[in-house]
């Protein structure tokens, strides 16, 4: 604690360069033209440099792939980045290669598809069976006051809306888990994970919001869950208007092998 009359001398270290370097990291390119690029991001890849992840990110890979073409609007640490996926979340992500494309895409993501063709659908494996089997979760979102690394539904939080549909249960008669499709109407950090946990159906493999549920699974499914390397969440559909041509583009991505194997194991329950 600071006491009256005390003086402090602060020495600031020299700033480190914030510009990420190019790294030859394999990318699964779904679509690319002169204005943008759509990537199918694998689980475990961080989108942009941040604390604890100075390199080895999607941005480093994009710089190597696109060179100087990436839009600079995102800043020196986030060139081309319009939206993000969590490190452990796999699936479709679009990056801008020109400033005009970045502005057009950013406007669509800010609108969240309310007036345009932006479409984002995630597939998730959740514990239990949501009731009702489809619905709209409208619950304010903010930093968890008791856990700095978590978010939560809080009274004074920002608007957060998730639409969900239960595709099937495992087993169908009395599900211990379900495959759910979620469509975002807002884009808060960890939104699907927070909303489903708030409803009592956290995502399988989500140690931050759903710890303690693994013991309920049969042994084979537990083995598949153990190799999942994160929460069972995949950005399966991404649609938007091309920011330059106006053409509506829509892409679909199948579940990655580890997630598909877990669903198959659950299907055998």
Tab-separated table of C-alpha atoms in Angstrom:
chain	number	residue	atom	x	y	z
A	1	UNK	CA	0.000	0.000	0.000
A	2	UNK	CA	1.193	3.508	-0.805
A	3	UNK	CA	1.793	5.732	2.206
A	4	UNK	CA	1.684	9.554	2.294
A	5	UNK	CA	5.006	11.139	1.375
A	6	UNK	CA	6.418	8.114	-0.452
A	7	UNK	CA	8.091	8.615	-3.842
A	8	UNK	CA	8.511	6.031	-6.589
A	9	UNK	CA	10.823	5.858	-9.570
A	10	UNK	CA	9.548	3.820	-12.500
A	11	UNK	CA	11.857	2.546	-15.206
A	12	UNK	CA	10.066	1.558	-18.406
A	13	UNK	CA	11.661	-1.144	-20.568
A	14	UNK	CA	12.133	-0.374	-24.270
A	15	UNK	CA	9.067	-1.307	-26.344
A	16	UNK	CA	9.133	-4.540	-28.290
A	17	UNK	CA	8.160	-4.646	-31.929
A	18	UNK	CA	4.479	-5.499	-32.263
A	19	UNK	CA	4.563	-6.500	-35.917
A	20	UNK	CA	4.166	-10.293	-36.191
A	21	UNK	CA	6.547	-12.187	-38.428
A	22	UNK	CA	5.719	-14.653	-41.179
A	23	UNK	CA	5.691	-18.324	-40.153
A	24	UNK	CA	5.197	-21.318	-42.400
A	25	UNK	CA	2.168	-22.795	-40.638
A	26	UNK	CA	-0.103	-25.022	-42.763
A	27	UNK	CA	-3.484	-23.487	-43.579
A	28	UNK	CA	-6.660	-25.076	-44.904
A	29	UNK	CA	-7.856	-22.456	-47.386
A	30	UNK	CA	-11.551	-22.812	-48.218
A	31	UNK	CA	-11.791	-19.740	-50.461
A	32	UNK	CA	-9.497	-16.930	-51.536
A	33	UNK	CA	-9.570	-13.984	-53.918
A	34	UNK	CA	-7.899	-10.569	-54.135
A	35	UNK	CA	-9.999	-9.163	-51.271
A	36	UNK	CA	-10.397	-11.874	-48.637
A	37	UNK	CA	-9.506	-15.377	-47.532
A	38	UNK	CA	-11.607	-17.983	-45.711
A	39	UNK	CA	-9.760	-20.443	-43.484
A	40	UNK	CA	-10.886	-23.661	-41.795
A	41	UNK	CA	-9.046	-23.180	-38.484
A	42	UNK	CA	-7.877	-26.267	-36.603
A	43	UNK	CA	-8.276	-26.749	-32.869
A	44	UNK	CA	-5.318	-25.354	-30.909
A	45	UNK	CA	-4.413	-22.494	-33.259
A	46	UNK	CA	-4.539	-19.019	-31.676
A	47	UNK	CA	-5.952	-16.378	-34.028
A	48	UNK	CA	-3.615	-13.465	-33.281
A	49	UNK	CA	-0.615	-12.668	-31.056
A	50	UNK	CA	-1.486	-11.894	-27.447
A	51	UNK	CA	-0.103	-12.423	-23.965
A	52	UNK	CA	1.388	-15.897	-23.831
A	53	UNK	CA	1.174	-16.351	-27.600
A	54	UNK	CA	3.723	-14.079	-29.247
A	55	UNK	CA	3.905	-16.204	-32.389
A	56	UNK	CA	2.658	-19.443	-33.903
A	57	UNK	CA	-0.732	-17.846	-34.572
A	58	UNK	CA	-3.096	-17.675	-37.518
A	59	UNK	CA	-1.862	-14.126	-38.170
A	60	UNK	CA	1.714	-15.387	-38.531
A	61	UNK	CA	0.474	-18.013	-40.996
A	62	UNK	CA	-1.588	-15.459	-42.949
A	63	UNK	CA	1.390	-13.111	-43.256
A	64	UNK	CA	3.420	-15.960	-44.730
A	65	UNK	CA	0.589	-16.924	-47.077
A	66	UNK	CA	-0.640	-13.477	-48.142
A	67	UNK	CA	2.464	-11.333	-47.671
A	68	UNK	CA	1.792	-7.605	-47.685
A	69	UNK	CA	-1.766	-8.088	-48.977
A	70	UNK	CA	-3.401	-8.276	-45.542
A	71	UNK	CA	-5.525	-5.339	-44.420
A	72	UNK	CA	-3.838	-3.093	-41.877
A	73	UNK	CA	-7.044	-1.895	-40.202
A	74	UNK	CA	-6.789	-4.533	-37.486
A	75	UNK	CA	-3.506	-2.982	-36.292
A	76	UNK	CA	0.047	-4.254	-36.467
A	77	UNK	CA	-0.692	-7.222	-34.186
A	78	UNK	CA	-3.957	-8.209	-35.907
A	79	UNK	CA	-3.662	-7.524	-39.647
A	80	UNK	CA	-6.672	-8.755	-41.594
A	81	UNK	CA	-8.540	-10.066	-38.559
A	82	UNK	CA	-12.260	-9.288	-38.681
A	83	UNK	CA	-13.537	-11.794	-36.109
A	84	UNK	CA	-12.059	-14.475	-33.868
A	85	UNK	CA	-12.505	-18.036	-32.723
A	86	UNK	CA	-11.258	-19.350	-29.394
A	87	UNK	CA	-7.991	-21.280	-29.520
A	88	UNK	CA	-9.776	-24.589	-28.886
A	89	UNK	CA	-12.662	-23.848	-31.279
A	90	UNK	CA	-12.252	-25.131	-34.819
A	91	UNK	CA	-13.966	-23.996	-37.994
A	92	UNK	CA	-14.531	-21.245	-40.514
A	93	UNK	CA	-13.010	-17.787	-40.231
A	94	UNK	CA	-12.678	-14.978	-42.797
A	95	UNK	CA	-9.783	-12.489	-42.959
A	96	UNK	CA	-9.522	-9.327	-45.063
A	97	UNK	CA	-6.738	-8.729	-47.562
A	98	UNK	CA	-7.677	-5.116	-48.348
A	99	UNK	CA	-8.838	-2.210	-46.198
A	100	UNK	CA	-12.054	-1.874	-48.228
A	101	UNK	CA	-12.861	-5.536	-47.651
A	102	UNK	CA	-12.070	-5.184	-43.949
A	103	UNK	CA	-14.460	-2.271	-43.548
A	104	UNK	CA	-17.239	-4.082	-45.405
A	105	UNK	CA	-16.838	-7.306	-43.453
A	106	UNK	CA	-16.530	-5.513	-40.112
A	107	UNK	CA	-19.831	-3.718	-40.767
A	108	UNK	CA	-21.566	-7.046	-41.405
A	109	UNK	CA	-20.168	-8.637	-38.252
A	110	UNK	CA	-21.165	-5.579	-36.223
A	111	UNK	CA	-24.710	-5.961	-37.568
A	112	UNK	CA	-24.712	-9.710	-36.700
A	113	UNK	CA	-26.907	-10.569	-39.668
A	114	UNK	CA	-29.877	-8.511	-38.510
A	115	UNK	CA	-30.197	-6.688	-41.850
A	116	UNK	CA	-27.821	-8.609	-44.109
A	117	UNK	CA	-26.816	-12.130	-45.151
A	118	UNK	CA	-24.209	-12.721	-42.419
A	119	UNK	CA	-24.693	-16.266	-41.116
A	120	UNK	CA	-22.707	-18.023	-38.384
A	121	UNK	CA	-23.732	-21.465	-37.191
A	122	UNK	CA	-21.775	-23.468	-34.621
A	123	UNK	CA	-22.171	-27.145	-33.819
A	124	UNK	CA	-21.654	-28.136	-30.199
A	125	UNK	CA	-21.849	-31.278	-28.105
A	126	UNK	CA	-23.448	-30.356	-24.792
A	127	UNK	CA	-24.252	-32.240	-21.611
A	128	UNK	CA	-27.831	-33.406	-21.192
A	129	UNK	CA	-30.812	-32.434	-23.323
A	130	UNK	CA	-31.748	-28.740	-23.583
A	131	UNK	CA	-35.398	-27.992	-22.818
A	132	UNK	CA	-37.140	-26.779	-24.787
A	133	UNK	CA	-35.223	-28.524	-27.599
A	134	UNK	CA	-34.933	-25.247	-29.472
A	135	UNK	CA	-35.099	-21.665	-28.345
A	136	UNK	CA	-33.561	-18.259	-27.837
A	137	UNK	CA	-31.197	-17.476	-24.955
A	138	UNK	CA	-31.238	-13.767	-24.129
A	139	UNK	CA	-28.944	-13.314	-21.146
A	140	UNK	CA	-26.585	-10.361	-20.480
A	141	UNK	CA	-22.902	-11.202	-20.733
A	142	UNK	CA	-19.928	-9.855	-18.788
A	143	UNK	CA	-16.750	-10.659	-16.899
A	144	UNK	CA	-17.270	-13.172	-14.095
A	145	UNK	CA	-16.809	-11.128	-10.870
A	146	UNK	CA	-15.306	-14.166	-9.114
A	147	UNK	CA	-13.028	-15.536	-11.856
A	148	UNK	CA	-11.086	-13.179	-14.098
A	149	UNK	CA	-10.543	-15.742	-16.868
A	150	UNK	CA	-14.243	-16.518	-17.164
A	151	UNK	CA	-17.302	-14.725	-18.429
A	152	UNK	CA	-20.770	-15.144	-17.022
A	153	UNK	CA	-24.391	-14.051	-17.213
A	154	UNK	CA	-24.413	-10.868	-15.121
A	155	UNK	CA	-27.157	-8.351	-14.416
A	156	UNK	CA	-25.267	-5.352	-15.801
A	157	UNK	CA	-23.677	-7.184	-18.733
A	158	UNK	CA	-23.832	-6.489	-22.455
A	159	UNK	CA	-26.670	-7.802	-24.605
A	160	UNK	CA	-26.021	-11.404	-25.674
A	161	UNK	CA	-28.450	-13.544	-27.707
A	162	UNK	CA	-27.966	-17.127	-28.871
A	163	UNK	CA	-30.449	-19.177	-30.896
A	164	UNK	CA	-30.139	-22.950	-30.558
A	165	UNK	CA	-31.692	-26.078	-32.061
A	166	UNK	CA	-31.143	-29.589	-30.723
A	167	UNK	CA	-30.194	-31.799	-33.663
A	168	UNK	CA	-30.218	-35.088	-31.727
A	169	UNK	CA	-29.651	-36.665	-28.335
A	170	UNK	CA	-27.297	-39.469	-27.286
A	171	UNK	CA	-29.128	-41.775	-26.701
A	172	UNK	CA	-32.381	-40.420	-28.102
A	173	UNK	CA	-34.601	-41.782	-25.312
A	174	UNK	CA	-32.748	-40.321	-22.328
A	175	UNK	CA	-29.790	-38.236	-23.567
A	176	UNK	CA	-26.643	-37.843	-21.522
A	177	UNK	CA	-25.411	-35.483	-24.268
A	178	UNK	CA	-26.816	-33.697	-27.298
A	179	UNK	CA	-25.651	-32.275	-30.612
A	180	UNK	CA	-26.816	-28.661	-30.797
A	181	UNK	CA	-26.644	-26.045	-33.572
A	182	UNK	CA	-26.208	-22.486	-32.327
A	183	UNK	CA	-26.701	-19.272	-34.268
A	184	UNK	CA	-25.286	-16.060	-32.856
A	185	UNK	CA	-27.279	-12.839	-32.825
A	186	UNK	CA	-24.470	-11.129	-30.908
A	187	UNK	CA	-20.775	-11.952	-30.733
A	188	UNK	CA	-19.512	-11.904	-27.151
A	189	UNK	CA	-16.389	-13.708	-25.980
A	190	UNK	CA	-17.205	-17.347	-25.066
A	191	UNK	CA	-20.883	-16.555	-25.712
A	192	UNK	CA	-22.090	-20.051	-26.641
A	193	UNK	CA	-20.053	-21.637	-23.865
A	194	UNK	CA	-21.428	-19.197	-21.268
A	195	UNK	CA	-25.046	-19.394	-22.444
A	196	UNK	CA	-25.185	-23.188	-22.631
A	197	UNK	CA	-23.525	-23.524	-19.225
A	198	UNK	CA	-25.990	-20.975	-17.837
A	199	UNK	CA	-28.819	-23.222	-19.035
A	200	UNK	CA	-27.219	-26.200	-17.304
A	201	UNK	CA	-25.810	-27.757	-20.470
A	202	UNK	CA	-22.095	-26.891	-20.700
A	203	UNK	CA	-20.063	-28.093	-23.650
A	204	UNK	CA	-18.256	-31.404	-23.435
A	205	UNK	CA	-14.537	-30.864	-22.907
A	206	UNK	CA	-15.004	-27.328	-21.608
A	207	UNK	CA	-12.858	-27.307	-18.467
A	208	UNK	CA	-13.517	-23.597	-17.886
A	209	UNK	CA	-17.320	-23.739	-17.822
A	210	UNK	CA	-18.155	-27.442	-17.567
A	211	UNK	CA	-15.674	-29.139	-15.268
A	212	UNK	CA	-16.802	-32.311	-13.539
A	213	UNK	CA	-19.112	-33.848	-16.145
A	214	UNK	CA	-16.726	-36.338	-17.794
A	215	UNK	CA	-17.420	-39.157	-15.279
A	216	UNK	CA	-20.958	-39.529	-16.590
A	217	UNK	CA	-19.772	-40.836	-19.974
A	218	UNK	CA	-19.182	-44.487	-20.938
A	219	UNK	CA	-15.518	-45.456	-21.131
A	220	UNK	CA	-15.212	-45.341	-24.943
A	221	UNK	CA	-16.721	-41.850	-25.095
A	222	UNK	CA	-14.468	-40.719	-22.240
A	223	UNK	CA	-11.438	-41.829	-24.243
A	224	UNK	CA	-12.579	-39.824	-27.269
A	225	UNK	CA	-13.270	-36.799	-25.090
A	226	UNK	CA	-9.800	-37.028	-23.537
A	227	UNK	CA	-8.130	-36.475	-26.920
A	228	UNK	CA	-10.434	-33.633	-27.961
A	229	UNK	CA	-8.033	-30.903	-26.737
A	230	UNK	CA	-10.736	-28.445	-25.761
A	231	UNK	CA	-14.451	-27.783	-25.840
A	232	UNK	CA	-16.670	-29.600	-28.350
A	233	UNK	CA	-17.422	-26.560	-30.483
A	234	UNK	CA	-17.031	-26.108	-34.246
A	235	UNK	CA	-17.802	-23.097	-36.481
A	236	UNK	CA	-19.606	-25.117	-39.136
A	237	UNK	CA	-21.286	-22.489	-41.331
A	238	UNK	CA	-20.113	-19.038	-42.393
A	239	UNK	CA	-22.032	-16.889	-44.847
A	240	UNK	CA	-21.681	-13.220	-45.778
A	241	UNK	CA	-21.958	-10.750	-48.627
A	242	UNK	CA	-18.697	-10.259	-50.481
A	243	UNK	CA	-17.693	-6.751	-49.347
A	244	UNK	CA	-16.628	-5.701	-52.854
A	245	UNK	CA	-18.829	-7.597	-55.331
A	246	UNK	CA	-21.921	-7.970	-53.118
A	247	UNK	CA	-22.181	-11.670	-53.986
A	248	UNK	CA	-23.504	-13.844	-51.165
A	249	UNK	CA	-20.910	-16.432	-50.174
A	250	UNK	CA	-21.685	-19.401	-47.934
A	251	UNK	CA	-19.292	-22.063	-46.684
A	252	UNK	CA	-19.750	-25.247	-44.651
A	253	UNK	CA	-17.140	-27.213	-42.721
A	254	UNK	CA	-17.566	-30.790	-41.462
A	255	UNK	CA	-16.721	-31.568	-37.873
A	256	UNK	CA	-12.987	-32.249	-37.415
A	257	UNK	CA	-11.971	-35.919	-36.895
A	258	UNK	CA	-11.628	-35.762	-33.093
A	259	UNK	CA	-15.045	-34.155	-32.664
A	260	UNK	CA	-16.665	-36.502	-35.169
A	261	UNK	CA	-15.132	-39.484	-33.342
A	262	UNK	CA	-16.608	-38.267	-30.062
A	263	UNK	CA	-20.055	-37.899	-31.666
A	264	UNK	CA	-19.731	-41.408	-33.116
A	265	UNK	CA	-18.817	-42.810	-29.697
A	266	UNK	CA	-21.812	-41.074	-28.154
A	267	UNK	CA	-24.027	-42.450	-30.923
A	268	UNK	CA	-23.069	-45.953	-29.823
A	269	UNK	CA	-24.214	-45.349	-26.254
